[in-house]
Amino acid sequence: MKRLLQDWAIAIGVALALIAGASLLDRANRPTGSAPPMELVNVAGGTTSLADLRGKVVVVNFWGSWCGPCRAEIPEISTWAGQHPEVAVLGVAVNSGSGRALAKDAADLGITYEVLEGTNEVVADWKVNSFPTTFVIGVDGEIKAAQTGRLTKGQLQGLVDEAG
């Protein structure tokens, strides 16, 4: 029994080390400084450019309709966005369809903020390798904060507060 407990302790320790390492690697690979350029098609059929939002705090949330944690955080982000109209919130939908299909999914999920059709190029430019991933861009166009994983309203507020 003692040997079994030791084996489990070692396995748990290795798993925690791998998770911590992956988290550090994810943070090390995130873009810093100026936010990468982004001009994407929105669900209304127009285009939205991050450059046009310069001078505002912008939340950029990379998500997918196929992603359980993404779907779980959407009500929190929608509520927060409704309470903070001074902040631009962009939902970049990755591998989630386009046009009317994406607009319908966004409506069905209750998304109240702008939804954009993500591209592989934008995902690569922003170095997003897991979903959801959220960035907060300051009024100066610089990345001020980021988080990978499901976000609550409180965590989102903390990221925006961190951005200044």
mmCIF file of C-alpha atoms in Angstrom:
data_model
loop_
_atom_site.group_PDB
_atom_site.id
_atom_site.type_symbol
_atom_site.label_atom_id
_atom_site.label_comp_id
_atom_site.label_asym_id
_atom_site.label_seq_id
_atom_site.Cartn_x
_atom_site.Cartn_y
_atom_site.Cartn_z
ATOM 1 C CA MET A 1 0.000 0.000 0.000
ATOM 2 C CA LYS A 2 2.837 2.372 0.872
ATOM 3 C CA ARG A 3 4.462 1.725 -2.521
ATOM 4 C CA LEU A 4 1.168 2.446 -4.300
ATOM 5 C CA LEU A 5 0.827 5.773 -2.486
ATOM 6 C CA GLN A 6 4.413 6.675 -3.391
ATOM 7 C CA ASP A 7 3.765 5.841 -7.046
ATOM 8 C CA TRP A 8 0.615 7.981 -7.055
ATOM 9 C CA ALA A 9 2.462 10.860 -5.372
ATOM 10 C CA ILE A 10 5.172 10.718 -8.032
ATOM 11 C CA ALA A 11 2.606 10.581 -10.846
ATOM 12 C CA ILE A 12 0.718 13.555 -9.428
ATOM 13 C CA GLY A 13 3.961 15.497 -8.979
ATOM 14 C CA VAL A 14 4.991 14.843 -12.587
ATOM 15 C CA ALA A 15 1.537 15.868 -13.843
ATOM 16 C CA LEU A 16 1.631 19.120 -11.865
ATOM 17 C CA ALA A 17 5.129 19.884 -13.156
ATOM 18 C CA LEU A 18 3.968 19.326 -16.740
ATOM 19 C CA ILE A 19 0.953 21.585 -16.244
ATOM 20 C CA ALA A 20 3.102 24.314 -14.683
ATOM 21 C CA GLY A 21 5.638 24.010 -17.499
ATOM 22 C CA ALA A 22 2.938 24.238 -20.153
ATOM 23 C CA SER A 23 1.514 27.331 -18.473
ATOM 24 C CA LEU A 24 4.930 29.003 -18.361
ATOM 25 C CA LEU A 25 5.583 28.090 -21.990
ATOM 26 C CA ASP A 26 2.200 29.510 -22.990
ATOM 27 C CA ARG A 27 2.970 32.775 -21.202
ATOM 28 C CA ALA A 28 6.463 32.948 -22.696
ATOM 29 C CA ASN A 29 5.041 32.543 -26.213
ATOM 30 C CA ARG A 30 2.342 35.217 -25.914
ATOM 31 C CA PRO A 31 2.856 38.356 -27.932
ATOM 32 C CA THR A 32 3.926 41.426 -25.969
ATOM 33 C CA GLY A 33 4.214 45.076 -26.856
ATOM 34 C CA SER A 34 2.040 46.356 -29.665
ATOM 35 C CA ALA A 35 -0.987 44.210 -30.430
ATOM 36 C CA PRO A 36 -0.632 42.397 -33.754
ATOM 37 C CA PRO A 37 -2.732 43.972 -36.511
ATOM 38 C CA MET A 38 -6.138 42.463 -37.024
ATOM 39 C CA GLU A 39 -8.811 43.206 -39.593
ATOM 40 C CA LEU A 40 -11.522 40.571 -39.763
ATOM 41 C CA VAL A 41 -14.999 40.040 -41.172
ATOM 42 C CA ASN A 42 -17.714 40.518 -38.566
ATOM 43 C CA VAL A 43 -20.982 38.585 -38.479
ATOM 44 C CA ALA A 44 -22.814 41.565 -39.973
ATOM 45 C CA GLY A 45 -20.701 41.143 -43.132
ATOM 46 C CA GLY A 46 -18.518 44.213 -42.638
ATOM 47 C CA THR A 47 -14.979 44.378 -41.370
ATOM 48 C CA THR A 48 -13.630 45.348 -37.994
ATOM 49 C CA SER A 49 -10.083 46.571 -37.549
ATOM 50 C CA LEU A 50 -8.240 46.708 -34.252
ATOM 51 C CA ALA A 51 -6.506 49.860 -35.534
ATOM 52 C CA ASP A 52 -9.892 51.626 -35.705
ATOM 53 C CA LEU A 53 -10.336 51.036 -31.960
ATOM 54 C CA ARG A 54 -7.075 52.735 -30.971
ATOM 55 C CA GLY A 55 -7.732 55.045 -28.015
ATOM 56 C CA LYS A 56 -10.118 52.563 -26.366
ATOM 57 C CA VAL A 57 -9.428 49.647 -24.099
ATOM 58 C CA VAL A 58 -10.152 46.507 -26.136
ATOM 59 C CA VAL A 59 -10.793 42.961 -24.945
ATOM 60 C CA VAL A 60 -9.976 40.344 -27.602
ATOM 61 C CA ASN A 61 -11.352 36.892 -26.793
ATOM 62 C CA PHE A 62 -10.334 33.971 -29.020
ATOM 63 C CA TRP A 63 -12.965 31.244 -28.792
ATOM 64 C CA GLY A 64 -14.581 28.434 -30.727
ATOM 65 C CA SER A 65 -18.175 27.224 -30.904
ATOM 66 C CA TRP A 66 -16.777 23.691 -30.481
ATOM 67 C CA CYS A 67 -14.940 24.615 -27.238
ATOM 68 C CA GLY A 68 -16.734 23.768 -23.974
ATOM 69 C CA PRO A 69 -14.828 26.248 -21.761
ATOM 70 C CA CYS A 70 -15.365 28.949 -24.395
ATOM 71 C CA ARG A 71 -19.103 28.369 -24.401
ATOM 72 C CA ALA A 72 -19.131 28.369 -20.602
ATOM 73 C CA GLU A 73 -17.449 31.775 -20.329
ATOM 74 C CA ILE A 74 -19.589 33.545 -22.935
ATOM 75 C CA PRO A 75 -22.440 34.484 -20.545
ATOM 76 C CA GLU A 76 -19.910 36.019 -18.127
ATOM 77 C CA ILE A 77 -18.208 38.025 -20.894
ATOM 78 C CA SER A 78 -21.576 39.106 -22.333
ATOM 79 C CA THR A 79 -22.779 40.334 -18.950
ATOM 80 C CA TRP A 80 -19.501 42.152 -18.316
ATOM 81 C CA ALA A 81 -19.536 43.729 -21.795
ATOM 82 C CA GLY A 82 -23.069 45.012 -21.226
ATOM 83 C CA GLN A 83 -21.954 46.646 -17.971
ATOM 84 C CA HIS A 84 -18.869 48.245 -19.588
ATOM 85 C CA PRO A 85 -19.845 49.833 -22.922
ATOM 86 C CA GLU A 86 -16.725 52.028 -22.732
ATOM 87 C CA VAL A 87 -14.611 48.929 -23.458
ATOM 88 C CA ALA A 88 -14.687 47.350 -26.922
ATOM 89 C CA VAL A 89 -15.099 43.570 -26.676
ATOM 90 C CA LEU A 90 -14.266 41.445 -29.711
ATOM 91 C CA GLY A 91 -14.979 37.732 -29.872
ATOM 92 C CA VAL A 92 -12.728 36.116 -32.480
ATOM 93 C CA ALA A 93 -14.417 32.844 -33.462
ATOM 94 C CA VAL A 94 -11.914 30.261 -34.688
ATOM 95 C CA ASN A 95 -12.932 27.280 -36.833
ATOM 96 C CA SER A 96 -16.552 28.057 -36.026
ATOM 97 C CA GLY A 97 -18.119 28.726 -39.394
ATOM 98 C CA SER A 98 -18.837 32.019 -41.058
ATOM 99 C CA GLY A 99 -21.566 34.380 -42.139
ATOM 100 C CA ARG A 100 -25.122 33.512 -41.144
ATOM 101 C CA ALA A 101 -24.131 30.233 -39.458
ATOM 102 C CA LEU A 102 -21.704 32.020 -37.143
ATOM 103 C CA ALA A 103 -24.191 34.845 -36.532
ATOM 104 C CA LYS A 104 -26.830 32.260 -35.558
ATOM 105 C CA ASP A 105 -24.410 30.470 -33.209
ATOM 106 C CA ALA A 106 -23.442 33.793 -31.627
ATOM 107 C CA ALA A 107 -27.104 34.702 -31.110
ATOM 108 C CA ASP A 108 -27.923 31.238 -29.740
ATOM 109 C CA LEU A 109 -25.043 31.573 -27.279
ATOM 110 C CA GLY A 110 -26.303 35.006 -26.183
ATOM 111 C CA ILE A 111 -23.217 36.918 -27.289
ATOM 112 C CA THR A 112 -23.828 40.646 -26.880
ATOM 113 C CA TYR A 113 -20.452 41.871 -28.152
ATOM 114 C CA GLU A 114 -18.967 41.963 -31.649
ATOM 115 C CA VAL A 115 -18.103 38.581 -33.163
ATOM 116 C CA LEU A 116 -15.428 38.264 -35.840
ATOM 117 C CA GLU A 117 -14.495 35.350 -38.106
ATOM 118 C CA GLY A 118 -11.003 34.331 -37.025
ATOM 119 C CA THR A 119 -8.368 33.226 -39.524
ATOM 120 C CA ASN A 120 -5.388 30.921 -39.136
ATOM 121 C CA GLU A 121 -3.130 33.895 -39.865
ATOM 122 C CA VAL A 122 -4.553 35.946 -36.993
ATOM 123 C CA VAL A 123 -4.347 32.976 -34.623
ATOM 124 C CA ALA A 124 -0.669 32.563 -35.571
ATOM 125 C CA ASP A 125 0.071 36.305 -35.290
ATOM 126 C CA TRP A 126 -1.444 36.365 -31.785
ATOM 127 C CA LYS A 127 0.283 33.072 -30.886
ATOM 128 C CA VAL A 128 -2.939 31.529 -29.649
ATOM 129 C CA ASN A 129 -2.510 27.809 -29.114
ATOM 130 C CA SER A 130 -5.341 27.004 -26.733
ATOM 131 C CA PHE A 131 -8.893 28.181 -26.296
ATOM 132 C CA PRO A 132 -10.244 30.336 -24.885
ATOM 133 C CA THR A 133 -7.487 32.942 -24.766
ATOM 134 C CA THR A 134 -8.208 36.556 -23.893
ATOM 135 C CA PHE A 135 -6.075 39.678 -24.330
ATOM 136 C CA VAL A 136 -6.632 43.203 -23.049
ATOM 137 C CA ILE A 137 -5.255 45.990 -25.236
ATOM 138 C CA GLY A 138 -4.640 49.404 -23.694
ATOM 139 C CA VAL A 139 -5.590 52.745 -25.211
ATOM 140 C CA ASP A 140 -2.047 52.934 -26.606
ATOM 141 C CA GLY A 141 -2.492 49.728 -28.636
ATOM 142 C CA GLU A 142 -0.192 47.720 -26.350
ATOM 143 C CA ILE A 143 -1.047 44.301 -24.933
ATOM 144 C CA LYS A 144 -1.516 44.924 -21.227
ATOM 145 C CA ALA A 145 -2.840 41.586 -19.967
ATOM 146 C CA ALA A 146 -3.695 38.096 -21.162
ATOM 147 C CA GLN A 147 -5.225 34.902 -19.860
ATOM 148 C CA THR A 148 -5.588 31.437 -21.278
ATOM 149 C CA GLY A 149 -8.550 29.408 -20.081
ATOM 150 C CA ARG A 150 -12.081 30.096 -18.971
ATOM 151 C CA LEU A 151 -12.677 33.606 -17.705
ATOM 152 C CA THR A 152 -15.142 34.880 -15.115
ATOM 153 C CA LYS A 153 -16.515 38.425 -14.909
ATOM 154 C CA GLY A 154 -14.260 39.069 -11.920
ATOM 155 C CA GLN A 155 -11.162 37.820 -13.726
ATOM 156 C CA LEU A 156 -12.024 39.892 -16.786
ATOM 157 C CA GLN A 157 -12.429 42.967 -14.595
ATOM 158 C CA GLY A 158 -9.053 42.208 -13.024
ATOM 159 C CA LEU A 159 -7.395 42.012 -16.452
ATOM 160 C CA VAL A 160 -8.976 45.314 -17.524
ATOM 161 C CA ASP A 161 -7.932 46.934 -14.231
ATOM 162 C CA GLU A 162 -4.402 45.618 -14.820
ATOM 163 C CA ALA A 163 -4.471 47.294 -18.240
ATOM 164 C CA GLY A 164 -5.141 50.648 -16.585
#
